[in-house]
Tab-separated table of C-alpha atoms in Angstrom:
chain	number	residue	atom	x	y	z
O	1	MET	CA	7.834	-10.666	11.191
O	2	ASN	CA	5.183	-12.587	13.054
O	3	THR	CA	5.560	-10.288	16.064
O	4	ARG	CA	3.715	-7.714	13.996
O	5	LEU	CA	0.521	-9.688	14.518
O	6	THR	CA	0.470	-9.640	18.306
O	7	MET	CA	-1.806	-7.470	20.391
O	8	ALA	CA	-0.789	-4.037	21.636
O	9	ALA	CA	1.276	-5.076	24.654
O	10	THR	CA	3.372	-7.607	22.780
O	11	ALA	CA	3.659	-5.254	19.812
O	12	ALA	CA	5.175	-2.625	22.080
O	13	VAL	CA	7.827	-5.137	23.134
O	14	ALA	CA	8.489	-6.005	19.502
O	15	LEU	CA	8.852	-2.359	18.505
O	16	ALA	CA	11.236	-1.785	21.383
O	17	ALA	CA	13.271	-4.752	20.177
O	18	TRP	CA	13.390	-3.225	16.704
O	19	GLY	CA	14.698	-0.072	18.372
O	20	VAL	CA	12.005	2.230	17.032
O	21	LEU	CA	10.116	3.212	20.171
O	22	GLY	CA	11.567	6.456	21.437
O	23	SER	CA	14.054	6.595	18.569
O	24	GLY	CA	12.192	9.131	16.471
O	25	VAL	CA	11.673	6.611	13.656
O	26	ALA	CA	8.183	6.874	12.218
O	27	ALA	CA	6.272	6.578	8.989
O	28	GLU	CA	7.857	8.063	5.904
O	29	LYS	CA	7.087	11.729	5.384
O	30	ALA	CA	4.845	12.639	2.477
O	31	VAL	CA	6.663	13.783	-0.648
O	32	GLN	CA	4.994	16.431	-2.767
O	33	LEU	CA	4.709	14.908	-6.227
O	34	PRO	CA	3.537	16.225	-9.590
O	35	LEU	CA	0.482	14.750	-11.234
O	36	PRO	CA	1.210	11.988	-13.747
O	37	ALA	CA	1.865	13.380	-17.202
O	38	GLN	CA	0.188	10.269	-18.607
O	39	ASP	CA	-2.934	8.610	-17.240
O	40	GLU	CA	-5.518	6.055	-18.183
O	41	LYS	CA	-8.737	6.905	-19.960
O	42	ALA	CA	-11.761	5.646	-18.021
O	43	THR	CA	-13.502	3.001	-20.113
O	44	ALA	CA	-15.215	0.854	-17.462
O	45	PRO	CA	-17.389	1.652	-14.437
O	46	THR	CA	-14.900	-0.027	-12.075
O	47	GLU	CA	-11.275	-1.095	-12.226
O	48	THR	CA	-8.845	-2.977	-9.999
O	49	ALA	CA	-5.180	-2.302	-9.294
O	50	VAL	CA	-2.725	-4.061	-6.987
O	51	PHE	CA	-0.138	-2.159	-4.939
O	52	ALA	CA	2.668	-3.532	-2.742
O	53	GLY	CA	4.521	-1.183	-0.418
O	54	GLY	CA	5.586	-2.907	2.768
O	55	CYS	CA	3.129	-4.006	5.429
O	56	PHE	CA	-0.300	-4.176	3.848
O	57	TRP	CA	-2.003	-2.725	6.948
O	58	GLY	CA	-0.886	0.823	6.185
O	59	VAL	CA	-1.277	0.634	2.406
O	60	GLN	CA	-4.814	-0.680	2.861
O	61	GLY	CA	-5.595	2.055	5.379
O	62	VAL	CA	-4.435	4.806	3.016
O	63	PHE	CA	-6.523	3.574	0.097
O	64	GLN	CA	-9.547	2.954	2.312
O	65	HIS	CA	-9.492	6.692	3.039
O	66	THR	CA	-9.260	7.618	-0.664
O	67	LYS	CA	-12.280	9.019	-2.489
O	68	GLY	CA	-13.433	6.875	-5.374
O	69	VAL	CA	-12.077	3.665	-3.857
O	70	LEU	CA	-14.850	1.100	-3.575
O	71	ASN	CA	-12.884	-1.602	-1.772
O	72	ALA	CA	-9.299	-2.241	-0.661
O	73	VAL	CA	-8.327	-5.787	0.338
O	74	SER	CA	-5.061	-6.888	1.929
O	75	GLY	CA	-3.506	-9.956	0.368
O	76	TYR	CA	-0.609	-11.530	-1.475
O	77	ALA	CA	0.619	-11.212	-5.078
O	78	GLY	CA	3.651	-12.447	-6.960
O	79	GLY	CA	3.606	-16.096	-5.894
O	80	ASP	CA	1.361	-19.130	-6.240
O	81	ALA	CA	-1.907	-19.916	-4.477
O	82	ALA	CA	-0.453	-22.744	-2.383
O	83	SER	CA	1.962	-20.415	-0.566
O	84	ALA	CA	-0.443	-17.499	-0.137
O	85	ASN	CA	-0.724	-17.522	3.627
O	86	TYR	CA	0.883	-15.233	6.169
O	87	ASP	CA	3.234	-17.707	7.848
O	88	THR	CA	4.646	-18.947	4.550
O	89	VAL	CA	4.863	-15.522	2.915
O	90	SER	CA	6.716	-14.257	6.006
O	91	THR	CA	9.653	-16.533	5.174
O	92	GLY	CA	10.412	-14.250	2.221
O	93	ARG	CA	10.885	-17.262	-0.056
O	94	THR	CA	7.505	-17.481	-1.813
O	95	GLY	CA	7.808	-14.672	-4.364
O	96	HIS	CA	4.757	-13.041	-2.812
O	97	ALA	CA	4.644	-9.437	-1.663
O	98	GLU	CA	2.178	-8.168	0.905
O	99	SER	CA	-0.216	-6.326	-1.397
O	100	VAL	CA	-3.504	-4.461	-1.527
O	101	GLN	CA	-6.065	-4.943	-4.267
O	102	VAL	CA	-7.891	-1.663	-4.842
O	103	THR	CA	-11.239	-1.559	-6.624
O	104	PHE	CA	-12.037	1.977	-7.722
O	105	ASP	CA	-14.343	4.132	-9.800
O	106	PRO	CA	-12.109	5.656	-12.509
O	107	LYS	CA	-14.547	8.524	-12.977
O	108	GLN	CA	-13.874	9.612	-9.383
O	109	VAL	CA	-10.195	8.729	-9.037
O	110	SER	CA	-7.845	7.676	-11.819
O	111	TYR	CA	-5.127	5.040	-11.770
O	112	GLY	CA	-2.607	7.837	-12.119
O	113	GLN	CA	-3.989	9.577	-9.040
O	114	LEU	CA	-3.754	6.321	-7.092
O	115	LEU	CA	-0.132	6.019	-8.194
O	116	ARG	CA	0.543	9.525	-6.903
O	117	ILE	CA	-0.881	8.530	-3.499
O	118	PHE	CA	1.113	5.298	-3.536
O	119	PHE	CA	4.428	7.031	-4.201
O	120	SER	CA	3.747	10.075	-2.032
O	121	VAL	CA	2.187	8.875	1.221
O	122	ALA	CA	1.661	5.091	1.205
O	123	HIS	CA	5.328	4.041	1.267
O	124	ASP	CA	8.918	4.909	0.358
O	125	PRO	CA	9.566	3.662	-3.196
O	126	THR	CA	13.349	4.050	-2.942
O	127	THR	CA	14.097	1.369	-0.336
O	128	LEU	CA	14.755	-2.134	-1.666
O	129	ASN	CA	12.902	-4.942	0.127
O	130	ARG	CA	12.285	-2.808	3.201
O	131	GLN	CA	9.713	-0.455	4.678
O	132	GLY	CA	10.190	0.913	8.183
O	133	PRO	CA	11.215	-1.951	10.482
O	134	ASP	CA	10.051	-4.646	8.041
O	135	THR	CA	12.626	-6.301	5.779
O	136	GLY	CA	12.430	-9.027	3.166
O	137	THR	CA	11.218	-9.492	-0.380
O	138	GLN	CA	7.644	-9.779	0.901
O	139	TYR	CA	7.873	-6.066	1.799
O	140	ARG	CA	9.162	-4.909	-1.585
O	141	SER	CA	7.727	-2.008	-3.516
O	142	ALA	CA	5.785	-3.344	-6.494
O	143	LEU	CA	2.994	-2.548	-8.890
O	144	PHE	CA	1.224	-5.640	-10.171
O	145	VAL	CA	-0.316	-4.242	-13.315
O	146	ASN	CA	-3.652	-5.297	-14.740
O	147	GLY	CA	-2.982	-5.018	-18.456
O	148	PRO	CA	-0.935	-2.875	-20.848
O	149	GLU	CA	-2.592	0.445	-19.960
O	150	GLN	CA	-1.677	0.207	-16.276
O	151	LYS	CA	1.836	-0.903	-17.270
O	152	ARG	CA	2.212	2.095	-19.585
O	153	VAL	CA	1.009	4.608	-16.996
O	154	ALA	CA	3.032	3.071	-14.147
O	155	GLU	CA	6.308	2.965	-16.069
O	156	ALA	CA	5.789	6.473	-17.441
O	157	TYR	CA	5.163	7.897	-13.977
O	158	ILE	CA	8.209	6.204	-12.486
O	159	ALA	CA	10.329	7.630	-15.320
O	160	GLN	CA	8.746	11.060	-14.796
O	161	LEU	CA	9.493	11.057	-11.052
O	162	ASP	CA	13.043	9.812	-11.517
O	163	ALA	CA	13.690	12.473	-14.150
O	164	ALA	CA	12.351	15.168	-11.813
O	165	ARG	CA	14.549	13.826	-8.969
O	166	VAL	CA	11.783	14.228	-6.429
O	167	PHE	CA	13.396	11.526	-4.260
O	168	PRO	CA	17.005	11.479	-3.052
O	169	SER	CA	17.464	8.016	-4.604
O	170	ARG	CA	16.082	6.295	-7.668
O	171	ILE	CA	12.758	4.480	-7.448
O	172	VAL	CA	13.143	0.704	-7.041
O	173	THR	CA	9.470	-0.165	-7.506
O	174	GLN	CA	8.973	-3.355	-9.496
O	175	VAL	CA	6.389	-3.253	-12.294
O	176	ALA	CA	5.174	-6.793	-12.936
O	177	PRO	CA	2.131	-8.401	-14.566
O	178	LEU	CA	-0.586	-9.449	-12.156
O	179	THR	CA	-0.821	-13.240	-12.314
O	180	GLY	CA	-3.109	-13.609	-9.318
O	181	PHE	CA	-4.181	-11.908	-6.124
O	182	HIS	CA	-4.938	-13.888	-2.967
O	183	PRO	CA	-6.812	-12.156	-0.118
O	184	ALA	CA	-5.071	-12.320	3.249
O	185	GLU	CA	-6.527	-13.889	6.361
O	186	ALA	CA	-9.583	-12.166	7.843
O	187	TYR	CA	-7.653	-10.850	10.854
O	188	HIS	CA	-5.492	-8.724	8.547
O	189	GLN	CA	-8.430	-6.889	6.973
O	190	ASP	CA	-9.268	-3.348	8.172
O	191	TYR	CA	-6.416	-3.705	10.667
O	192	ALA	CA	-5.430	-0.037	10.868
O	193	THR	CA	-9.034	0.979	11.547
O	194	LEU	CA	-9.687	-1.761	14.103
O	195	HIS	CA	-6.413	-1.317	16.037
O	196	PRO	CA	-5.526	2.401	15.968
O	197	GLN	CA	-3.778	2.249	19.362
O	198	GLN	CA	-1.592	-0.709	18.491
O	199	PRO	CA	1.959	0.689	18.603
O	200	TYR	CA	2.917	-0.443	15.101
O	201	ILE	CA	-0.216	1.140	13.614
O	202	ALA	CA	0.154	4.365	15.616
O	203	THR	CA	3.841	4.691	14.723
O	204	PHE	CA	3.946	3.696	11.058
O	205	ASP	CA	0.458	3.680	9.563
O	206	LEU	CA	-1.764	6.390	11.022
O	207	PRO	CA	0.741	9.092	9.976
O	208	LYS	CA	0.359	7.914	6.366
O	209	ILE	CA	-3.393	8.469	6.521
O	210	ALA	CA	-2.823	11.867	8.127
O	211	ASN	CA	-0.387	12.722	5.310
O	212	LEU	CA	-3.037	11.862	2.727
O	213	LYS	CA	-5.486	14.223	4.415
O	214	ALA	CA	-2.910	17.017	4.681
O	215	THR	CA	-1.353	16.813	1.237
O	216	MET	CA	-4.276	15.663	-0.953
O	217	PRO	CA	-7.457	16.791	0.818
O	218	ASP	CA	-9.426	16.616	-2.426
O	219	LEU	CA	-8.843	12.853	-2.511
O	220	TYR	CA	-9.300	12.187	1.214
O	221	ARG	CA	-12.421	10.638	2.736
O	222	GLU	CA	-12.934	10.772	6.497
O	223	GLN	CA	-14.844	7.491	6.776
O	224	PRO	CA	-12.863	4.545	5.386
O	225	VAL	CA	-14.475	1.986	3.109
O	226	LEU	CA	-14.033	-1.262	4.999
O	227	VAL	CA	-13.810	-4.865	3.853
O	228	ALA	CA	-16.089	-5.842	6.746
O	229	ALA	CA	-18.838	-3.606	5.384
O	230	GLN	CA	-18.851	-5.092	1.885
O	231	GLY	CA	-22.091	-6.878	1.060
O	232	LYS	CA	-23.944	-5.433	4.057
O	233	GLY	CA	-26.905	-3.114	4.083
């Protein structure tokens, strides 16, 4: 929905049109989840993982506030390079999902711990091609895995959570090989931090960050690691 990109005043109109302002609809509540029974073994100083869970603004914001995350970039995964731009992806016909590429230090935070955050506070993994007011395949829940170890851990954790019935419905998260990640336009980066009063951010994304702080304080960092700060200093 291109209306999601407007400034605060227009965004308020868009949210009213969606019927969410004053309706009590807000970000998904955090779900208390067990730790993954299986996890990766840290073998490299840094690692990357790609997560898709609806609008990338909120997913990026959550991971930017996660300890051990070195960078979190909004972008597109699942389609080809030629169609990796916001207007085209927004048609829902490119195969892309709005995604976040997370670079992390596996000695500080494991892939399994990032999965726990992803399923608990970053999005609702039981809704097919929808998160909040956003609908379409570009908003699907997906894990674009970087190799067999991530695939093994991701699939095992999904099976573990489904078996424990921690959600009222089965998890619909797609696990797919990462064939390419394409950073989104500059105006999408650090969006939750730069526009905290924008109605969409205040309604759907800031509560996710607050849920991270409340439910996993050991993994929460107060100051986010921002894309804009990379390479400076």
